[in-house]
mmCIF file of C-alpha atoms in Angstrom:
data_model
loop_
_atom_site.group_PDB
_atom_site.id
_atom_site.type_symbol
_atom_site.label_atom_id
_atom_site.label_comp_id
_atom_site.label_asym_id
_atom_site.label_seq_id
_atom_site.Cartn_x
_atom_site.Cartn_y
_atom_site.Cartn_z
ATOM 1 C CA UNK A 1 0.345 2.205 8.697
ATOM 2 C CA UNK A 2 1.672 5.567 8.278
ATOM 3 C CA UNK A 3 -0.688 8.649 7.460
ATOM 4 C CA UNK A 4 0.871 9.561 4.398
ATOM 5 C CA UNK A 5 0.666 6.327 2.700
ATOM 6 C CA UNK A 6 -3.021 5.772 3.652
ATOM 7 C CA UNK A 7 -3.294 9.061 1.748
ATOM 8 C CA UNK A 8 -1.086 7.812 -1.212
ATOM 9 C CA UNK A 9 -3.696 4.712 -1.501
ATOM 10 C CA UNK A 10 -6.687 6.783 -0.810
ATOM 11 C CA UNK A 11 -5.764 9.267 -3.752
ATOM 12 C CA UNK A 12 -4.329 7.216 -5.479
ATOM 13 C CA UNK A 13 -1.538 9.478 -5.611
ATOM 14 C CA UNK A 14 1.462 7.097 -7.039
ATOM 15 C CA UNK A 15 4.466 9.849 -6.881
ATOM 16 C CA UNK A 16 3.588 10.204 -3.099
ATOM 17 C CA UNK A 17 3.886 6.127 -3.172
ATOM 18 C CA UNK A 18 7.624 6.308 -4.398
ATOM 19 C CA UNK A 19 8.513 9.297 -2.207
ATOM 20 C CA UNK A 20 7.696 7.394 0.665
ATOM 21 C CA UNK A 21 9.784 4.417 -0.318
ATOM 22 C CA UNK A 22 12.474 6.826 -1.158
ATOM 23 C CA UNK A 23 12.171 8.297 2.304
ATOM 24 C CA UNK A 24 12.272 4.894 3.707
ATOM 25 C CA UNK A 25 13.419 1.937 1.263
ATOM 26 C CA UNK A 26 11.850 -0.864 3.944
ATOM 27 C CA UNK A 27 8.233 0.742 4.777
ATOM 28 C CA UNK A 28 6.512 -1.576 2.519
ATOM 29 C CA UNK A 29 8.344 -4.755 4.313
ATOM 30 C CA UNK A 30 7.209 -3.529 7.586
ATOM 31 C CA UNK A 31 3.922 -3.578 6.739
ATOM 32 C CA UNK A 32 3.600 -7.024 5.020
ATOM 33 C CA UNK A 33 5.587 -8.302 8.298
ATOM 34 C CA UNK A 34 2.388 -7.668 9.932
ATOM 35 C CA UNK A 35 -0.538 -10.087 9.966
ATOM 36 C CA UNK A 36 -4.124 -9.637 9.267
ATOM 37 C CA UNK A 37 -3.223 -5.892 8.379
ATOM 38 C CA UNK A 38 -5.276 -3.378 5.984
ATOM 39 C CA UNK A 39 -2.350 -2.629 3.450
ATOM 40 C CA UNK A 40 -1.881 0.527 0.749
ATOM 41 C CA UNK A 41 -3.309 -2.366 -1.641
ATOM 42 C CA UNK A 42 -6.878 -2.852 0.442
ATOM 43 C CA UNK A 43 -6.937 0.976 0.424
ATOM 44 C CA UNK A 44 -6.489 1.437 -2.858
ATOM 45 C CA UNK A 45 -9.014 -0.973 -3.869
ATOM 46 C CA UNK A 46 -11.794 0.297 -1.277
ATOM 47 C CA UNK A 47 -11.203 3.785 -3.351
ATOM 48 C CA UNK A 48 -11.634 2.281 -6.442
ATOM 49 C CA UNK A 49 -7.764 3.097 -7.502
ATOM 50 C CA UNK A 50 -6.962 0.688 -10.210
ATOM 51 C CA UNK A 51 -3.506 2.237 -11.686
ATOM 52 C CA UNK A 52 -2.178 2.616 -7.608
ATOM 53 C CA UNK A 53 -3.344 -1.288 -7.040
ATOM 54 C CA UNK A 54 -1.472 -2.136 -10.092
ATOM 55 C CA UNK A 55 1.607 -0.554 -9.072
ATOM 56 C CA UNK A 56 1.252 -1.850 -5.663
ATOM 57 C CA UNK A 57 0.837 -5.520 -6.825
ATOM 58 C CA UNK A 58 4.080 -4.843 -8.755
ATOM 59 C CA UNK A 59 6.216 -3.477 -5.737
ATOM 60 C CA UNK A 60 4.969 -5.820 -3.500
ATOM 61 C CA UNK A 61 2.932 -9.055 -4.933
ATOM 62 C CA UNK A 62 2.718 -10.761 -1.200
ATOM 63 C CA UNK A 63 0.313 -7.855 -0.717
ATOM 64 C CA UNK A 64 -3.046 -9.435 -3.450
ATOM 65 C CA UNK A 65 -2.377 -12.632 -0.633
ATOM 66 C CA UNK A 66 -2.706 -10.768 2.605
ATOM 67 C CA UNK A 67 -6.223 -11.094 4.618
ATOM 68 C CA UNK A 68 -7.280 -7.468 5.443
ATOM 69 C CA UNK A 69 -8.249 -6.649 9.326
ATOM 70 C CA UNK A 70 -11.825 -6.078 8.732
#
């Protein structure tokens, strides 16, 4: 997963979340394409970021079904 959005879910930093997906429309596909991957979502959630999970859950729903890595 790319730095920056690791850093959007760690901070919880939602504008960074859309600037990313307006840098690159497809870079949430790419990562649900991947199985038994840590997503923005698990990040989020280890950090405790509520208002970035919801927003995540609403851009890409598939995400609350994937198994994380760990």
């Amino acid at each position: 997963m790319d730095e920056r959005m690791i850093e959007a879910a760690q901070t919880g930093d939602i504008n960074l979340l859309y600037e990313l997906i307006l840098n690159d429309p497809y870079v949430l596909e790419r990562i649900d394409d991947v199985p038994f991957f840590q997503t923005p979502l698990h990040v989020a959630a280890s950090a405790g970021h509520i208002e970035f999970m919801m927003e995540m859950i609403k851009l890409k729903p598939t995400f609350a079904r994937k198994l994380n890595q760990a």
